[in-house]
mmCIF file of C-alpha atoms in Angstrom:
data_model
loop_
_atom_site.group_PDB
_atom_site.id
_atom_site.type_symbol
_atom_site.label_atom_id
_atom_site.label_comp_id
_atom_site.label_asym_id
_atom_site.label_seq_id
_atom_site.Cartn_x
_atom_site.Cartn_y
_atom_site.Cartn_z
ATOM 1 C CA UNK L 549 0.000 0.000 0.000
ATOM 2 C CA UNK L 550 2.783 2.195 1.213
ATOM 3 C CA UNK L 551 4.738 1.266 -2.690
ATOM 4 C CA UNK L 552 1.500 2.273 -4.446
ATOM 5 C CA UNK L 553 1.132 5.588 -2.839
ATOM 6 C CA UNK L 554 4.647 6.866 -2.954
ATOM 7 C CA UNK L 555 4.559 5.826 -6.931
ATOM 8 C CA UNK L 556 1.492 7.543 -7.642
ATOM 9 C CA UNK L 557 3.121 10.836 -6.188
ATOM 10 C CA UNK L 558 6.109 10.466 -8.167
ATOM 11 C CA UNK L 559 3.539 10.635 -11.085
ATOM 12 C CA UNK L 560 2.521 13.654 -10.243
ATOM 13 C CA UNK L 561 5.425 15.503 -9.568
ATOM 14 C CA UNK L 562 6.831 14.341 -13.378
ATOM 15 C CA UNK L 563 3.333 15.956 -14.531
ATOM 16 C CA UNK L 564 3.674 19.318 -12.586
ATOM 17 C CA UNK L 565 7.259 19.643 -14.212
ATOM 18 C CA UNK L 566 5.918 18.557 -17.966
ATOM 19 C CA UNK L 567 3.193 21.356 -17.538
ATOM 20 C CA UNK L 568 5.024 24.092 -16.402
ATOM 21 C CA UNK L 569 7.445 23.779 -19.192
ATOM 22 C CA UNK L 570 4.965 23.682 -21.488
ATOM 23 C CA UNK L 571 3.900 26.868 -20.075
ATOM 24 C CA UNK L 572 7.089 28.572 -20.343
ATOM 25 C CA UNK L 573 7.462 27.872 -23.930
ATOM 26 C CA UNK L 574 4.034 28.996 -24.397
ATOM 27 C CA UNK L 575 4.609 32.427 -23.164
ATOM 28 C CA UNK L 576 8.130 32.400 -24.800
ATOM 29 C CA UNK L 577 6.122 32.100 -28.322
ATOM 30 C CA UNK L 578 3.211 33.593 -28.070
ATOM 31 C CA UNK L 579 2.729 35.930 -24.736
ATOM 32 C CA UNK L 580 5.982 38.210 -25.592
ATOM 33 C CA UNK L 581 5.662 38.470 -29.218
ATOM 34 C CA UNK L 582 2.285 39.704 -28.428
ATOM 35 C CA UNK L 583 3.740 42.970 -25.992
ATOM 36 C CA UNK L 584 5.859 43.970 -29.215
ATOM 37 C CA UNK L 585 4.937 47.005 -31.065
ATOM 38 C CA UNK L 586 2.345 45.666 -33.188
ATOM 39 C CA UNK L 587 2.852 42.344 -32.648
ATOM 40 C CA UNK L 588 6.437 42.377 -34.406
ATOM 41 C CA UNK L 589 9.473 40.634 -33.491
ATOM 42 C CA UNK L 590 12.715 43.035 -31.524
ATOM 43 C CA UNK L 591 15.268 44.036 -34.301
ATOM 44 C CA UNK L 592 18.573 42.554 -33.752
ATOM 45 C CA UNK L 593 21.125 44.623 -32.836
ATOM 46 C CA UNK L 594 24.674 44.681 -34.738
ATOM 47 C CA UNK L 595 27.102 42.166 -33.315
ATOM 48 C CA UNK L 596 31.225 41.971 -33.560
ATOM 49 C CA UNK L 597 32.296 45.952 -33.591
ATOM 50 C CA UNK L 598 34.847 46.545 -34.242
ATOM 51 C CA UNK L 599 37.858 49.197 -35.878
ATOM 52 C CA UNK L 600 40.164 48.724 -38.811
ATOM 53 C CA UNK L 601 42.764 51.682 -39.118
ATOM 54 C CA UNK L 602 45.294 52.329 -41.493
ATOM 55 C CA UNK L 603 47.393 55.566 -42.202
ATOM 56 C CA UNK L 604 44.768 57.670 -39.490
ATOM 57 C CA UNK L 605 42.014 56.268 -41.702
ATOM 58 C CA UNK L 606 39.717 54.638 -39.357
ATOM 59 C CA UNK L 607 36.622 52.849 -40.208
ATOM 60 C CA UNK L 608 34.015 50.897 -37.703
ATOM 61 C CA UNK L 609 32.745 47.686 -39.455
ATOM 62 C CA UNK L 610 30.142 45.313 -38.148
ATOM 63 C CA UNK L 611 28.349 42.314 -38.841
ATOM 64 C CA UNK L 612 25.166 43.194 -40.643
ATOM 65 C CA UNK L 613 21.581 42.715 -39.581
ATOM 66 C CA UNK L 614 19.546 40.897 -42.426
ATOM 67 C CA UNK L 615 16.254 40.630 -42.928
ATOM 68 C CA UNK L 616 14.194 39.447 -45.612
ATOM 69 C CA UNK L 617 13.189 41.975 -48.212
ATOM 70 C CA UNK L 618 13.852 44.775 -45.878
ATOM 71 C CA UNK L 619 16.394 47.542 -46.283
ATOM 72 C CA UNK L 620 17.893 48.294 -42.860
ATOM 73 C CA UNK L 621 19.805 51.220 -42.029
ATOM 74 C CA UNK L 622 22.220 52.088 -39.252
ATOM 75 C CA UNK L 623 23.235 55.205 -36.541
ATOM 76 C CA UNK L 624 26.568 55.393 -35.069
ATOM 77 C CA UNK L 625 27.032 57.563 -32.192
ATOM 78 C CA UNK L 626 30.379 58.264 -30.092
ATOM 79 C CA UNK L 627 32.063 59.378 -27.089
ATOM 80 C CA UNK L 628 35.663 61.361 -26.725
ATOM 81 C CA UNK L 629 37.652 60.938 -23.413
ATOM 82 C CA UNK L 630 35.721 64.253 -21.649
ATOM 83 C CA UNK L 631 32.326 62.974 -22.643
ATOM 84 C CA UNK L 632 32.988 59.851 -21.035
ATOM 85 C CA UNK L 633 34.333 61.018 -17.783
ATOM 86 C CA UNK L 634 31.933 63.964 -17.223
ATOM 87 C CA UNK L 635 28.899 63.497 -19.423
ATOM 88 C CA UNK L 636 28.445 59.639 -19.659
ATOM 89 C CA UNK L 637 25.060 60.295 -20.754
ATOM 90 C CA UNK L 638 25.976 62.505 -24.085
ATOM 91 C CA UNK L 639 26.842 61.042 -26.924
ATOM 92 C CA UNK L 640 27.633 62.511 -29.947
ATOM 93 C CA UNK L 641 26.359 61.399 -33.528
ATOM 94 C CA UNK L 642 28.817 60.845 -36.603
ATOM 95 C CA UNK L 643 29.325 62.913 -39.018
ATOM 96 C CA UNK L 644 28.880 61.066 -41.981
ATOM 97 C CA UNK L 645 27.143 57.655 -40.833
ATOM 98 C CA UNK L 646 23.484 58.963 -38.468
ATOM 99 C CA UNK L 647 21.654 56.806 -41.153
ATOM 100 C CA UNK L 648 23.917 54.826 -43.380
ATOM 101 C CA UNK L 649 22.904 51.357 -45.122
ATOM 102 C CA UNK L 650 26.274 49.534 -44.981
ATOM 103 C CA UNK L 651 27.485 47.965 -42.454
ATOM 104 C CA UNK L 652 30.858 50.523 -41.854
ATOM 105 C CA UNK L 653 31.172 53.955 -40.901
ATOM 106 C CA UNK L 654 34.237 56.350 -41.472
ATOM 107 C CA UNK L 655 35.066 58.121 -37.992
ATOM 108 C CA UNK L 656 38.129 59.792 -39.169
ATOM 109 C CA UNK L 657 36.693 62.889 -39.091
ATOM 110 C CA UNK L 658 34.975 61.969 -35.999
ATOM 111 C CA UNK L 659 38.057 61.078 -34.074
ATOM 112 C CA UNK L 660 40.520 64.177 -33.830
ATOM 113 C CA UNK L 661 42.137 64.012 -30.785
ATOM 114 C CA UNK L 662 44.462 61.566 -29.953
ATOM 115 C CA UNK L 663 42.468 59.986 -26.788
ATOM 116 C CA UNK L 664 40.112 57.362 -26.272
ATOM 117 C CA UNK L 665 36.785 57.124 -28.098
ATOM 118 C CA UNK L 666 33.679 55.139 -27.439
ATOM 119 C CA UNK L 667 31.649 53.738 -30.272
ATOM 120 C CA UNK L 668 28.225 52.443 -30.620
ATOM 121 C CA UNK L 669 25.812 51.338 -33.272
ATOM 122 C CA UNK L 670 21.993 50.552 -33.706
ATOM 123 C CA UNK L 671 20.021 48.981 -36.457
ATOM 124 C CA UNK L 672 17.204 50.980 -38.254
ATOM 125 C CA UNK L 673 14.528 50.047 -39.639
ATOM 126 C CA UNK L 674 11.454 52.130 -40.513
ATOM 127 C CA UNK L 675 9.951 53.362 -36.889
ATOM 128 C CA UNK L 676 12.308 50.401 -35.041
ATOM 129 C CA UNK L 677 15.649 50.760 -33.742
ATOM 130 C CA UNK L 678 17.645 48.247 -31.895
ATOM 131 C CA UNK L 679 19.451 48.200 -28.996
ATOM 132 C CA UNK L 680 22.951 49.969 -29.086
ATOM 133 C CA UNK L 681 25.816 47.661 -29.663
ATOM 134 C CA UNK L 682 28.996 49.527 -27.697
ATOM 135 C CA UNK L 683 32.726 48.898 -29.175
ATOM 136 C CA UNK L 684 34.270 46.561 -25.925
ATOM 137 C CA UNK L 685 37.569 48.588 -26.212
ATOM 138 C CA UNK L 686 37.872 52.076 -26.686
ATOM 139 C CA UNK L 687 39.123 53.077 -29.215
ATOM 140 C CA UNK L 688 42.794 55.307 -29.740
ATOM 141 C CA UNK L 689 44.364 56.610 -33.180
ATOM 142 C CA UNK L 690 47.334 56.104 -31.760
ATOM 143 C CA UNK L 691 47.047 52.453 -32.408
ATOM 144 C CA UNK L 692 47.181 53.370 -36.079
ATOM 145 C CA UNK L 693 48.489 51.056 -38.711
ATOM 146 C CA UNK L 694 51.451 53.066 -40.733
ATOM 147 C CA UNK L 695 52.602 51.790 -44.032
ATOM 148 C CA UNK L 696 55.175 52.715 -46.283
ATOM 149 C CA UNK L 697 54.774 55.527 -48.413
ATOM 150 C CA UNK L 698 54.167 54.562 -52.351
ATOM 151 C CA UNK L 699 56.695 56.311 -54.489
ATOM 152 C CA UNK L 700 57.655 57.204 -57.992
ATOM 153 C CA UNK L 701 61.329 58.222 -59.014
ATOM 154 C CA UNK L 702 62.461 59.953 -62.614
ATOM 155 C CA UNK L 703 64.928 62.006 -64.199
ATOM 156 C CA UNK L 704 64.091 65.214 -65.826
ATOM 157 C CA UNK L 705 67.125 66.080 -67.568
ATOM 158 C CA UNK L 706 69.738 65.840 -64.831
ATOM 159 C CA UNK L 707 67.555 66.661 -61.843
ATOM 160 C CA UNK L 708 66.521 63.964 -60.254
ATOM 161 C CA UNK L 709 62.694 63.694 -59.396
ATOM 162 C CA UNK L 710 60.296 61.918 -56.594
ATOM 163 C CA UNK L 711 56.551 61.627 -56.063
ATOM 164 C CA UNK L 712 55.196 60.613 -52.848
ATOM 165 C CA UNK L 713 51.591 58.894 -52.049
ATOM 166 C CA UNK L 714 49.261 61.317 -51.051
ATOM 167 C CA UNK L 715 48.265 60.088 -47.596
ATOM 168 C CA UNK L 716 46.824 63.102 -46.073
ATOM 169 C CA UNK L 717 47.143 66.637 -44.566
ATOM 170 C CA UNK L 718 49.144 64.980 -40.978
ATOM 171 C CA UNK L 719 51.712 63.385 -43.140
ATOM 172 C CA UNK L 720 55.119 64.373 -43.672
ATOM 173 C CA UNK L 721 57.373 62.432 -45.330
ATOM 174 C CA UNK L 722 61.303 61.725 -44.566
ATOM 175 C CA UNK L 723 63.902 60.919 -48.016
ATOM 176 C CA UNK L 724 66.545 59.711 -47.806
ATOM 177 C CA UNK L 725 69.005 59.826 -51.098
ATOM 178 C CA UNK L 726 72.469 58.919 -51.979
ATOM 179 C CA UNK L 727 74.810 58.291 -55.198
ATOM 180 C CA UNK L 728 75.348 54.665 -55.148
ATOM 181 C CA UNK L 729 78.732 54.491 -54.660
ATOM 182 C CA UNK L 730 81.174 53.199 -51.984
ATOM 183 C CA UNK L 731 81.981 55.739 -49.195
ATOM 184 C CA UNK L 732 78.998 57.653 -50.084
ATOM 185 C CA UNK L 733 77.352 59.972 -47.401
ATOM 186 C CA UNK L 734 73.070 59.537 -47.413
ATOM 187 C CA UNK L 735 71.617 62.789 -47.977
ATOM 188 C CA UNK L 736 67.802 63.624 -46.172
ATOM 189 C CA UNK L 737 65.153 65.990 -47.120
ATOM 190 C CA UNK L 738 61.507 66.440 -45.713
ATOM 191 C CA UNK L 739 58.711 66.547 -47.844
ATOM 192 C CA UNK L 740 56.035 68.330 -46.448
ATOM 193 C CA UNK L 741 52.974 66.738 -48.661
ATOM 194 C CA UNK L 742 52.956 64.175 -51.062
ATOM 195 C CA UNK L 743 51.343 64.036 -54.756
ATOM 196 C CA UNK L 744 53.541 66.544 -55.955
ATOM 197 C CA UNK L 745 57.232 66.350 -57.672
ATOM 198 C CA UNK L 746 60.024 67.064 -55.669
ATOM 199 C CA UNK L 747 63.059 68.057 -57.055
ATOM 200 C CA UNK L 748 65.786 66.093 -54.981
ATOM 201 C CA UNK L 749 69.562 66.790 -56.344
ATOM 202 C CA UNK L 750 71.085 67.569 -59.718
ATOM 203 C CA UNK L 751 72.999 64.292 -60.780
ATOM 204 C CA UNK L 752 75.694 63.355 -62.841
ATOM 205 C CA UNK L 753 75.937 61.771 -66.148
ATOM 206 C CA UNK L 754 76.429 58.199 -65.703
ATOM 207 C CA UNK L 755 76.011 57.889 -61.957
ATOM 208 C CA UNK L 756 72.882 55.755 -59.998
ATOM 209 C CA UNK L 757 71.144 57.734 -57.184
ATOM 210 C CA UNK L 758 69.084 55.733 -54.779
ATOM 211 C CA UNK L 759 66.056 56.791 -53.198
ATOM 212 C CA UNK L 760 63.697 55.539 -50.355
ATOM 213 C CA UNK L 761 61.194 57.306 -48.074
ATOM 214 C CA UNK L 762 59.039 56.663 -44.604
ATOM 215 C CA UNK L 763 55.906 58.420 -43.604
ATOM 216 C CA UNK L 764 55.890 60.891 -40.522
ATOM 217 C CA UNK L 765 52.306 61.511 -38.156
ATOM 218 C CA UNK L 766 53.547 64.267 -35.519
ATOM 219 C CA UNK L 767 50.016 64.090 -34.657
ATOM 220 C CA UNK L 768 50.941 60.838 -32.763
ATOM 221 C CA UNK L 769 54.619 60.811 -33.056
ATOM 222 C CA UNK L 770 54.770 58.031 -34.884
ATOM 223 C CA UNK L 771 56.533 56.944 -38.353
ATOM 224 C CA UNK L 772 56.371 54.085 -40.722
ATOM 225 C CA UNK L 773 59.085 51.730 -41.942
ATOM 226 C CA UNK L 774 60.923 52.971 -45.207
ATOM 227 C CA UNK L 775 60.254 51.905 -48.182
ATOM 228 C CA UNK L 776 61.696 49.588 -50.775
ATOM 229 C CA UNK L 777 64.880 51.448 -52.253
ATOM 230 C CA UNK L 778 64.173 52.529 -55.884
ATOM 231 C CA UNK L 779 67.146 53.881 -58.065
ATOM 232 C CA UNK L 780 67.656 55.604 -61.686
ATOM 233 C CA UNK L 781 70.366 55.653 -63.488
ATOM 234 C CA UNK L 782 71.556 59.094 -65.942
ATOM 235 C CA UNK L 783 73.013 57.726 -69.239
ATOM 236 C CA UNK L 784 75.736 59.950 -70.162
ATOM 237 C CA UNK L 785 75.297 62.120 -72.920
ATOM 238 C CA UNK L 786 77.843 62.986 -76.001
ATOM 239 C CA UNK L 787 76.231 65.845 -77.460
ATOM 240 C CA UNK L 788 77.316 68.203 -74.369
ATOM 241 C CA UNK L 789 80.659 66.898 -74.156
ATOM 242 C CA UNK L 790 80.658 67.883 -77.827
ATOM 243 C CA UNK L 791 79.420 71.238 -77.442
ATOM 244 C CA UNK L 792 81.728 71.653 -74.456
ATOM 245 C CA UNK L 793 84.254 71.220 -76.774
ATOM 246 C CA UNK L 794 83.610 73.438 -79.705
ATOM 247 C CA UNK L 795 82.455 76.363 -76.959
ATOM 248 C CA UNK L 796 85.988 75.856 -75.711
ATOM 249 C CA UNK L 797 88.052 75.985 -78.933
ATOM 250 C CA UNK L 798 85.427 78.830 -80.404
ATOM 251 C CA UNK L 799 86.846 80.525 -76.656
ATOM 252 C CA UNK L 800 90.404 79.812 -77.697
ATOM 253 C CA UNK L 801 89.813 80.985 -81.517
ATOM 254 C CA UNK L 802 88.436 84.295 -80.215
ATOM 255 C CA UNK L 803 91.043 85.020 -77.745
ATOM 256 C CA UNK L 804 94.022 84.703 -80.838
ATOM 257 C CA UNK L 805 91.703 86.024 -83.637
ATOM 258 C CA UNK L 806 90.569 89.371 -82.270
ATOM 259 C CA UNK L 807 93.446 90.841 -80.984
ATOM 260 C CA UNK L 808 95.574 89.701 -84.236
ATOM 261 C CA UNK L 809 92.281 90.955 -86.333
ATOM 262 C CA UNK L 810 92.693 94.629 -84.179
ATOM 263 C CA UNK L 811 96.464 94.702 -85.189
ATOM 264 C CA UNK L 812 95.973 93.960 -88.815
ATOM 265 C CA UNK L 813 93.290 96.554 -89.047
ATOM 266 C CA UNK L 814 94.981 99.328 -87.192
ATOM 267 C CA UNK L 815 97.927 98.792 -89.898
ATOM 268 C CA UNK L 816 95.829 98.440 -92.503
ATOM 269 C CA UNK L 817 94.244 102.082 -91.674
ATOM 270 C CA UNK L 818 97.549 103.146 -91.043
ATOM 271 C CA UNK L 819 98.957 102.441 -94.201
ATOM 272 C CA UNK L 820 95.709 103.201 -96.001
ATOM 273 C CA UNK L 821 94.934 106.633 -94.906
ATOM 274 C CA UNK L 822 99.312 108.046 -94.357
ATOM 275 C CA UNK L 823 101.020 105.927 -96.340
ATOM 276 C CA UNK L 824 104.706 107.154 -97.268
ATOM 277 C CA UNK L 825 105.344 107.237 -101.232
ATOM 278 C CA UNK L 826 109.002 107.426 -102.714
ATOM 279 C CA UNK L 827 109.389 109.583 -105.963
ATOM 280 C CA UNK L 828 111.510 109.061 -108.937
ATOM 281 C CA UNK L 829 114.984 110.196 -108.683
ATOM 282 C CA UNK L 830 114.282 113.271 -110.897
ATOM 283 C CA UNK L 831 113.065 114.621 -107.711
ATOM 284 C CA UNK L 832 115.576 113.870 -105.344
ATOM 285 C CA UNK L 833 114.948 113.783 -101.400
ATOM 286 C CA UNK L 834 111.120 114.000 -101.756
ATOM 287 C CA UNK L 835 108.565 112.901 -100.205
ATOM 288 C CA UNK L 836 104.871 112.371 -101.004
ATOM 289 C CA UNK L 837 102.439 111.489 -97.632
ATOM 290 C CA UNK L 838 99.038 110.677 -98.425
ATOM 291 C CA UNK L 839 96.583 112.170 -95.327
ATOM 292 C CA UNK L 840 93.389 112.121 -95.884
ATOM 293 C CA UNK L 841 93.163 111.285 -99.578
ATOM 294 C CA UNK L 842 94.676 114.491 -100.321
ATOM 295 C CA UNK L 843 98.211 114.447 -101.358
ATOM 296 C CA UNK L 844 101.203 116.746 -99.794
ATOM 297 C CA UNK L 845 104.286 117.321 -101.942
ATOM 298 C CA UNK L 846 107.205 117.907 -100.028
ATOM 299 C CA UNK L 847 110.300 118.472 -101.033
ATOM 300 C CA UNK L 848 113.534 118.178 -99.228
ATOM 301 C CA UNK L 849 117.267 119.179 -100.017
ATOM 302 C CA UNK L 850 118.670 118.450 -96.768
ATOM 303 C CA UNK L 851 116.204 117.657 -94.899
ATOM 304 C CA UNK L 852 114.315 114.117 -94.417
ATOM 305 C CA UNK L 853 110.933 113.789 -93.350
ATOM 306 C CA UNK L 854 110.651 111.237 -91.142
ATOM 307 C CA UNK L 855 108.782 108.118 -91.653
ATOM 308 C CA UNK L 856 105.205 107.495 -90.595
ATOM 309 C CA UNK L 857 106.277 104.799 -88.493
ATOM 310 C CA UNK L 858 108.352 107.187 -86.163
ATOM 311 C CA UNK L 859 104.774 109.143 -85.366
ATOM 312 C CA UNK L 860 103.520 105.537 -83.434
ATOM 313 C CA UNK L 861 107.075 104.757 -81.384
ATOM 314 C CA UNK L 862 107.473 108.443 -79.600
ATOM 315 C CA UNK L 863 106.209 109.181 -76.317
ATOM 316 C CA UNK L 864 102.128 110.806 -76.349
ATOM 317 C CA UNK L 865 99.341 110.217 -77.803
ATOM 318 C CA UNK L 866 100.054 108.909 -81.637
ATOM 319 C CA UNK L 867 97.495 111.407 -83.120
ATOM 320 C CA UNK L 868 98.877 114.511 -81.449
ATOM 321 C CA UNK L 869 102.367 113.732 -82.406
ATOM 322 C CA UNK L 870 101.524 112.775 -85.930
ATOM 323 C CA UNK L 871 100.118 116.017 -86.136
ATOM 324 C CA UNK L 872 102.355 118.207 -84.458
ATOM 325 C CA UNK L 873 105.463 116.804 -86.774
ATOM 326 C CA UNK L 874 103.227 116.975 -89.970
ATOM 327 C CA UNK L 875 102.515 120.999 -89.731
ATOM 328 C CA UNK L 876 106.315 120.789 -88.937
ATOM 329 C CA UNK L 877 107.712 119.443 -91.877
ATOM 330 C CA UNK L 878 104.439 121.290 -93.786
ATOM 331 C CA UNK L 879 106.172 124.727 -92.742
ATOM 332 C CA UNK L 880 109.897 123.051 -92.942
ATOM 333 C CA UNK L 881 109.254 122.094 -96.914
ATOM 334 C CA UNK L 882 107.144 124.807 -97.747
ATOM 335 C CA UNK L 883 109.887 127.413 -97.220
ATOM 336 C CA UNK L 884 112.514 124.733 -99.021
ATOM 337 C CA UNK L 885 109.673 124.704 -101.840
ATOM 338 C CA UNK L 886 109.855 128.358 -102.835
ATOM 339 C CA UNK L 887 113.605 128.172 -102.311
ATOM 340 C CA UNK L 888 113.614 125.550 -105.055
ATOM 341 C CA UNK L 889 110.908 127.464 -107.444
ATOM 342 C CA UNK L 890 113.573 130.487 -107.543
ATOM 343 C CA UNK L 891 116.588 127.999 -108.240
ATOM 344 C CA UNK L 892 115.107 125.827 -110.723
ATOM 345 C CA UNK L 893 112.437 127.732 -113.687
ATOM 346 C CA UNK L 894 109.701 125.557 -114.967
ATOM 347 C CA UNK L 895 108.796 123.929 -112.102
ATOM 348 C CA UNK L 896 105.229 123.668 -112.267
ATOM 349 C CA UNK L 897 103.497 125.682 -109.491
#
């Protein structure tokens, strides 16, 4: 009697336990769907936030929420190191993502301080939102990923020419640049932005420079690894060599030609506008000088005129002497002139 009872209550206790989880499930699927806003599921919230950041670029991904032929949308909202220490309760929407449709939001304009940030993001759709997910680690651009810069390297004539990757207005950008040669000293320069040529050093024809560059944040005080070295090579050129050459001897020519050219001419005029004519013998001890183009007889007994050439070797200034001694021996042959006209009769006048 005792077994029977004891079994029977064992029964019931197994039945109590069936019903009330029966019960449970019952309100799990029907009761709570039913409290919804018109009788519609909770939207999911986004799961696994997190932030990808490369060369201050920093973007906040997350797994998407996906529902059946509905377009959801999200909000992200954050938080800078005052706001969460004195205003927990204020947060501040992005600037480019309060309703986006991926599933990623650029906060690089967002995050400008070098601090941590708080993240968060909902789902949207139509008049639901979800619950906020919340990044589990602040965030800090500090922690930035820094590449390499990218880099192009040319020749324009002798100069030799880089381009840096534009990475942004907080880059600066450290080259380094030698001749590759043994012994030879590394040169640096700082490039201030990149995307625009940069003339580096005027090379030499035949030699191989060597370039390579890293990427400077002073915003974090932080730099990347260099890049890989890139070099150009400058093919020496004949055709300057060449012109080198005829500029020089051209140089040399005009240094011996002109003077010896100023030389010839000044004897040339010399003996062109003065020259110094010898008459027959009929007329002994005369003299004819040509001045001028005009022709001056003068005759001489006992005295010589002296030759033109005399005029350029004395002391003064050649064209005062010249014409000091030619009135001279004007006046000097004149007199011996009439002298002669008496003495000899037919002379013509």
């Amino acid at each position: 009697m005792f077994q029977v009872k004891l079994s029977l209550q064992t029964t019931l206790t197994m039945v109590q336990k069936s019903l009330w989880t029966s019960l449970i499930m019952w309100l799990s699927h029907t009761l709570i769907p039913c409290l919804l806003t018109d009788g519609v599921a909770a939207l999911p919230a986004p799961q696994n936030l997190s932030v990808h950041s490369i060369n201050m670029k920093h973007l906040l991904i997350w797994s998407p929420v996906v529902l059946p032929e509905e377009k959801v949308y999200y909000s992200v909202e954050y938080q800078g190191e005052y706001e969460s220490l004195y205003t927990s309760d204020i947060w501040i929407p992005s600037k480019w993502c309060s309703r986006t449709e991926g599933p990623e939001c650029d906060v690089t304009d967002d995050i400008t301080a070098t601090v941590p940030y708080s993240l968060r993001v909902r789902a949207i759709l139509g008049s639901q939102t979800s619950a906020w997910s919340i990044l589990e680690q602040p965030f800090n651009r500090n922690s930035t990923i820094l590449t390499p810069p990218g880099m192009e390297i040319s020749k324009d004539g002798f100069h030799l020419v880089i381009e840096l990757e534009d990475l942004g207005p907080q880059f600066q950008f450290l080259v380094a640049y030698w001749r590759r040669e043994p012994d030879t000293k590394e040169h640096a320069k700082v490039v201030r932005r990149g995307g625009i040529p940069v003339h580096l050093e005027t090379m030499e024809p035949g030699a191989l420079y060597c370039v390579k560059a890293q990427a400077l944040v002073k915003a974090i005080g932080r730099n990347s690894a260099f890049s890989q070295t890139k070099c150009v090579e400058v093919q020496g050129e004949a055709l300057p060599l060449v012109l080198a050459l005829f500029a020089f001897v051209g140089f040399m020519l005009i240094l011996v030609v002109v003077p010896l050219s100023i030389w010839k001419m000044g004897q040339l005029l010399q003996y062109s506008c003065c020259p110094m004519v010898v008459l027959p013998d009929t007329l002994p001890l005369a003299r004819v000088i040509f001045c001028g183009c005009r022709s001056l007889l003068f005759f001489g007994i006992s005295h010589t005129i002296a030759p033109m050439d005399s005029f350029w070797n004395r002391p003064g200034p050649a064209s005062l002497i010249m014409f000091t001694d030619i009135w001279h021996h004007l006046l000097v042959s004149a007199g011996k002139f009439l002298r002669l006209r008496l003495a000899v009769p037919g002379l013509p006048g």
